[in-house]
């Protein structure tokens, strides 16, 4: 007696082979009662559709898990979209799970995703600083996006925040500004430091000093943008441009400049960071800003993941001893940190 | 010879039973090479772990799919959080898939989720108006949240927008306001109409008319909040309160009131809708608003889903002929539309 086939299952359940196949693959056209009957027949015959094994050995399923701790989805939703777009609208499904920066929740979601045969994982942290690795023994490749992994053996894709800071100040200089201030968020964020570093480097090239004689570190909020602008205007009333470390901060800057009757951009130009449309496009005037290209980052993450999976499959198929070699699935990813460049978005706030 | 057991698989693969079980369940502690070996052993022995069948017949897996078309995740992320919180942090995983209002993408995601054994589905539309049903023949129960289904046989959980409009105006009246205007979004949205209906009903109870003699329908943007406020102040300079149909619109209202030098809330009180923290809490002054209780809506959706699943399981276990009864899984959900009440959040903009 040969192995049990789908035909045997269909016969026992009293349905066509097509229906049996649909039922076992969880397709929506099958009634629940029919599905139950087919599954019970498969159980009786000890039939294994082996989709798990087939998926692993012969092809990818086109499904990626996105484990995020970004509470508002603000950074992870564009990464999700980019990852889905990497291979056309009906080729890839990204399942987003929200871990909320909680290790227990993250483990629970990780197990749920892995037991559901995702081809790979994208991990997005709560903030753009290094986060703990999920470890090297996972059965699928993992890419850290936006927040890099602490383990240099992992592959991380991050924003070029130094380049972004440089880009913002370069734009202001090209518009003739010479007294440029920088108001930004929490100094413990690597991204805040990096953006300031890029800004200062570009100023130095021009022989310029920061207006207000310091980087104004504070918090990522409109309220801080307002207080810092008031202090700045007191210390350096001649400031002619502000580079804000986020669009939220920039909104606070605009608000106080309006209160003080200073024309934007004639008297003071303002540029933000994030290109968060709801805040930037609707500002008065609409806000120039730096876009982190998160969709591109998501696309790149998906391409790297699928290339790693395909590479693993090929080597597994060609080398007889591959399955005993001990190389983990993520071994196919070149380790290290890749940076994705930012992009300037000009609107009316810089003229 | 009895059926193949996990012990047989473990023996052939040369691993412990625990490792074989972990490998077949996709748990992260197992090396990729070991996992391959176990899966191949299971294939050779034609072993079926039957987790699919077990999940269906004896227990839920605690996994829910959330199919959303809400591009910014603004409404679906709180629903996701509420659904996860319904049963404790490590009991439920919600997988969010972004359909972007595209029918092909939605079908693709639906298939991906169903083939991965989600226990049920929550569907969130792009806007709070009726959307097409996914149909009645799905193998798992489905709940439409935020946007109701067009099919009255489905279960939909929606915001009580009429009650929300009433709540906003009631709050303004209790603060002594008599000349209350209503500036809101796109008139083709049911939610815009419902909020206006609730506002007008509460005014009528007090014998009051709308300030400016009309509901100012427009778009869901700050820009519209600004233009409408300018027109309103021209037509009715004595207005003492504005109920804005969204927090974005409210931000535009605040902006123009500041420009005109009108004190908030002394001269004009402003209340928004959505309690979108980033806009409401950071406004100048912080914005009173109506919260749609989306987390509660998500919690309720998960509770209804799991009750339906448990009901199906119980009836399937007790009645011998249940699998032939033809009742679909979603039959266990009481059909209809349930509304979730809104909640008032007071901050400084109403005094």
Coordinates of N, CA, C and O in Angstrom, one line a residue, chain B residues 246-331:
Chain B
X246 N -13.6 66.6 13.8 CA -12.4 65.8 14.0 C -11.3 66.7 14.7 O -11.4 67.9 14.7
X247 N -10.3 66.0 15.3 CA -9.3 66.8 16.0 C -8.5 67.6 14.9 O -8.0 68.7 15.3
X248 N -8.3 67.1 13.7 CA -7.6 67.8 12.7 C -8.3 69.1 12.4 O -7.7 70.2 12.3
X249 N -9.6 69.0 12.2 CA -10.4 70.2 11.9 C -10.3 71.2 13.1 O -10.1 72.4 12.9
X250 N -10.3 70.6 14.3 CA -10.2 71.5 15.5 C -8.9 72.2 15.6 O -8.9 73.4 16.0
X251 N -7.8 71.6 15.1 CA -6.6 72.3 15.1 C -6.6 73.5 14.2 O -6.0 74.6 14.5
X252 N -7.3 73.4 13.0 CA -7.5 74.5 12.1 C -8.3 75.6 12.8 O -8.0 76.8 12.6
X253 N -9.3 75.2 13.5 CA -10.2 76.2 14.2 C -9.4 77.0 15.2 O -9.4 78.2 15.3
X254 N -8.6 76.3 16.1 CA -7.7 76.9 17.1 C -6.8 77.9 16.4 O -6.6 79.0 16.9
X255 N -6.2 77.5 15.3 CA -5.2 78.4 14.6 C -5.8 79.7 14.2 O -5.2 80.8 14.5
X256 N -7.0 79.7 13.6 CA -7.6 81.0 13.2 C -8.1 81.8 14.4 O -8.0 83.0 14.4
X257 N -8.6 81.1 15.4 CA -9.0 81.9 16.6 C -7.8 82.6 17.2 O -7.9 83.8 17.6
X258 N -6.7 81.9 17.2 CA -5.4 82.6 17.7 C -5.1 83.8 16.8 O -4.8 84.9 17.3
X259 N -5.2 83.6 15.5 CA -4.9 84.7 14.5 C -5.8 85.9 14.8 O -5.3 87.0 14.6
X260 N -7.0 85.6 15.1 CA -8.0 86.7 15.3 C -7.9 87.3 16.7 O -8.7 88.1 17.1
X261 N -7.0 86.7 17.5 CA -6.9 87.2 18.9 C -8.0 86.9 19.8 O -8.2 87.6 20.8
X262 N -8.8 85.8 19.5 CA -9.9 85.4 20.3 C -9.4 84.4 21.4 O -8.9 83.3 21.0
X263 N -9.6 84.7 22.6 CA -9.1 83.8 23.7 C -9.9 82.5 23.7 O -11.1 82.4 23.6
X264 N -9.1 81.4 23.9 CA -9.7 80.0 24.0 C -9.3 79.6 25.4 O -8.2 79.5 25.8
X265 N -10.3 79.1 26.2 CA -11.7 79.0 26.0 C -12.6 80.2 26.4 O -13.8 80.2 26.1
X266 N -12.0 81.3 27.0 CA -12.8 82.4 27.5 C -13.8 82.9 26.5 O -15.0 82.9 26.7
X267 N -13.3 83.3 25.3 CA -14.1 83.9 24.3 C -14.8 82.8 23.5 O -16.0 82.9 23.2
X268 N -14.1 81.8 23.0 CA -14.6 80.7 22.2 C -14.1 79.4 22.8 O -12.9 79.2 22.9
X269 N -15.0 78.4 23.1 CA -14.6 77.1 23.5 C -14.5 76.2 22.3 O -15.3 76.4 21.4
X270 N -13.6 75.2 22.3 CA -13.5 74.3 21.1 C -13.4 72.9 21.6 O -12.6 72.6 22.6
X271 N -14.2 72.0 21.0 CA -14.1 70.6 21.3 C -13.9 69.8 20.0 O -14.5 70.2 18.9
X272 N -13.0 68.8 20.0 CA -12.8 68.0 18.8 C -13.5 66.7 18.8 O -14.4 66.5 19.6
X273 N -13.0 65.8 18.0 CA -13.5 64.4 17.9 C -12.4 63.5 17.5 O -11.7 63.8 16.5
X274 N -12.2 62.4 18.2 CA -11.2 61.3 17.9 C -10.3 61.0 19.0 O -9.8 59.9 19.1
X275 N -10.0 62.1 19.8 CA -8.9 62.0 20.8 C -7.6 61.4 20.2 O -7.1 60.4 20.7
X276 N -7.2 61.9 19.1 CA -6.0 61.5 18.5 C -4.9 62.2 19.3 O -4.6 63.4 19.0
X277 N -4.2 61.5 20.1 CA -3.4 62.2 21.1 C -2.4 63.2 20.6 O -2.2 64.2 21.1
X278 N -1.7 62.8 19.5 CA -0.7 63.6 18.9 C -1.2 65.0 18.6 O -0.5 66.0 18.7
X279 N -2.4 65.1 18.1 CA -3.0 66.4 17.8 C -3.7 67.0 19.0 O -3.7 68.2 19.1
X280 N -4.4 66.2 19.8 CA -5.3 66.8 20.8 C -4.5 67.2 22.0 O -4.6 68.4 22.5
X281 N -3.6 66.4 22.5 CA -2.9 66.7 23.8 C -1.9 67.8 23.6 O -1.6 68.5 24.5
X282 N -1.4 67.9 22.3 CA -0.3 68.9 22.1 C -0.8 70.2 21.5 O 0.0 71.0 21.1
X283 N -2.1 70.3 21.4 CA -2.7 71.6 20.9 C -2.4 72.7 21.9 O -2.1 72.5 23.0
X284 N -2.6 74.0 21.4 CA -2.5 75.1 22.3 C -3.8 75.8 22.3 O -4.1 76.5 21.3
X285 N -4.6 75.8 23.4 CA -4.5 74.9 24.6 C -4.8 73.5 24.2 O -5.5 73.3 23.2
X286 N -4.4 72.6 25.1 CA -4.8 71.1 24.9 C -6.3 71.0 24.7 O -7.1 71.7 25.3
X287 N -6.6 70.1 23.8 CA -8.0 70.1 23.2 C -8.9 69.1 23.9 O -8.6 67.9 24.0
X288 N -10.0 69.5 24.3 CA -11.1 68.6 24.8 C -11.6 67.9 23.5 O -11.6 68.5 22.4
X289 N -12.0 66.7 23.7 CA -12.4 65.9 22.5 C -13.3 64.7 22.9 O -13.5 64.4 24.1
X290 N -13.8 64.1 21.8 CA -14.7 62.9 22.1 C -13.8 61.7 21.6 O -13.3 61.6 20.5
X291 N -13.7 60.7 22.5 CA -13.0 59.5 22.2 C -13.9 58.4 21.8 O -14.9 58.1 22.5
X292 N -13.6 57.7 20.7 CA -14.5 56.6 20.2 C -14.4 55.3 20.9 O -15.1 54.3 20.5
X293 N -13.5 55.2 21.9 CA -13.4 54.0 22.6 C -13.0 52.8 21.7 O -13.6 51.7 21.9
X294 N -12.1 53.0 20.8 CA -11.8 52.0 19.8 C -11.1 50.7 20.5 O -11.3 49.6 20.0
X295 N -10.4 51.0 21.6 CA -9.8 49.8 22.3 C -10.9 48.9 22.9 O -10.8 47.7 22.8
X296 N -11.9 49.6 23.4 CA -13.0 48.8 24.0 C -13.7 48.1 22.9 O -14.1 46.9 23.0
X297 N -13.9 48.7 21.7 CA -14.5 48.1 20.5 C -13.7 46.9 20.1 O -14.3 45.8 19.8
X298 N -12.4 47.0 20.1 CA -11.5 45.8 19.8 C -11.6 44.7 20.8 O -11.7 43.5 20.4
X299 N -11.7 45.1 22.1 CA -11.9 44.0 23.1 C -13.2 43.3 23.0 O -13.2 42.1 23.0
X300 N -14.2 44.1 22.7 CA -15.5 43.5 22.5 C -15.5 42.5 21.3 O -16.1 41.4 21.3
X301 N -14.9 43.0 20.2 CA -14.8 42.2 19.0 C -14.2 40.8 19.3 O -14.7 39.8 18.9
X302 N -13.0 40.8 20.0 CA -12.3 39.6 20.3 C -13.2 38.7 21.2 O -13.3 37.5 21.0
X303 N -13.9 39.3 22.2 CA -14.7 38.5 23.1 C -15.9 37.8 22.3 O -16.1 36.6 22.5
X304 N -16.5 38.6 21.4 CA -17.6 38.0 20.6 C -17.0 36.9 19.7 O -17.7 35.9 19.6
X305 N -15.9 37.1 19.1 CA -15.3 36.1 18.3 C -15.0 34.8 19.0 O -15.4 33.7 18.6
X306 N -14.4 34.9 20.2 CA -14.0 33.7 20.9 C -15.2 33.0 21.5 O -15.3 31.8 21.5
X307 N -16.2 33.8 21.9 CA -17.5 33.2 22.4 C -18.1 32.4 21.2 O -18.6 31.3 21.4
X308 N -18.1 33.0 20.0 CA -18.7 32.3 18.9 C -17.9 31.0 18.6 O -18.5 29.9 18.3
X309 N -16.6 31.1 18.7 CA -15.7 29.9 18.4 C -16.0 28.8 19.4 O -16.2 27.6 19.1
X310 N -16.0 29.2 20.7 CA -16.3 28.3 21.8 C -17.6 27.6 21.6 O -17.8 26.4 21.8
X311 N -18.6 28.4 21.2 CA -20.0 27.9 21.0 C -20.0 26.9 19.9 O -20.6 25.8 20.0
X312 N -19.3 27.2 18.8 CA -19.2 26.2 17.7 C -18.6 24.9 18.1 O -19.0 23.9 17.8
X313 N -17.5 25.1 18.9 CA -16.8 23.9 19.4 C -17.7 23.0 20.3 O -17.7 21.8 20.1
X314 N -18.4 23.7 21.2 CA -19.2 23.0 22.1 C -20.3 22.2 21.3 O -20.5 21.0 21.5
X315 N -21.0 22.9 20.4 CA -22.1 22.3 19.7 C -21.5 21.2 18.8 O -22.2 20.1 18.7
X316 N -20.4 21.4 18.3 CA -19.8 20.3 17.4 C -19.4 19.1 18.3 O -19.5 18.0 17.8
X317 N -19.0 19.3 19.5 CA -18.6 18.2 20.3 C -19.8 17.4 20.9 O -19.7 16.2 21.0
X318 N -20.9 18.1 21.2 CA -22.0 17.4 21.8 C -22.9 16.8 20.9 O -23.5 15.7 21.1
X319 N -23.2 17.4 19.7 CA -24.1 16.8 18.8 C -23.4 16.0 17.7 O -22.5 16.5 17.0
X320 N -23.8 14.7 17.6 CA -23.1 13.8 16.8 C -23.2 14.2 15.3 O -22.2 14.1 14.5
X321 N -24.3 14.8 14.9 CA -24.5 15.1 13.5 C -24.1 16.5 13.2 O -24.4 17.0 12.1
X322 N -23.4 17.2 14.1 CA -23.2 18.6 13.9 C -22.4 18.9 12.6 O -22.7 19.9 11.9
X323 N -21.5 18.1 12.3 CA -20.6 18.4 11.1 C -21.4 18.3 9.8 O -20.9 18.8 8.8
X324 N -22.6 17.7 9.8 CA -23.3 17.7 8.6 C -24.5 18.7 8.6 O -25.3 18.8 7.7
X325 N -24.5 19.5 9.7 CA -25.7 20.4 9.8 C -25.6 21.6 8.8 O -26.6 22.2 8.6
X326 N -24.5 21.8 8.3 CA -24.4 22.9 7.3 C -24.3 24.3 7.9 O -24.2 25.3 7.2
X327 N -24.3 24.4 9.3 CA -24.2 25.7 9.9 C -22.7 26.2 9.7 O -21.8 25.5 10.0
X328 N -22.6 27.4 9.2 CA -21.2 27.9 9.1 C -20.7 28.4 10.4 O -21.5 28.6 11.4
X329 N -19.4 28.6 10.5 CA -18.8 29.0 11.8 C -19.4 30.3 12.3 O -19.6 30.5 13.5
X330 N -19.6 31.2 11.3 CA -20.1 32.5 11.7 C -21.6 32.5 12.2 O -22.1 33.5 12.7
X331 N -22.2 31.3 12.0 CA -23.6 31.2 12.4 C -23.7 31.4 13.9 O -24.8 31.8 14.4

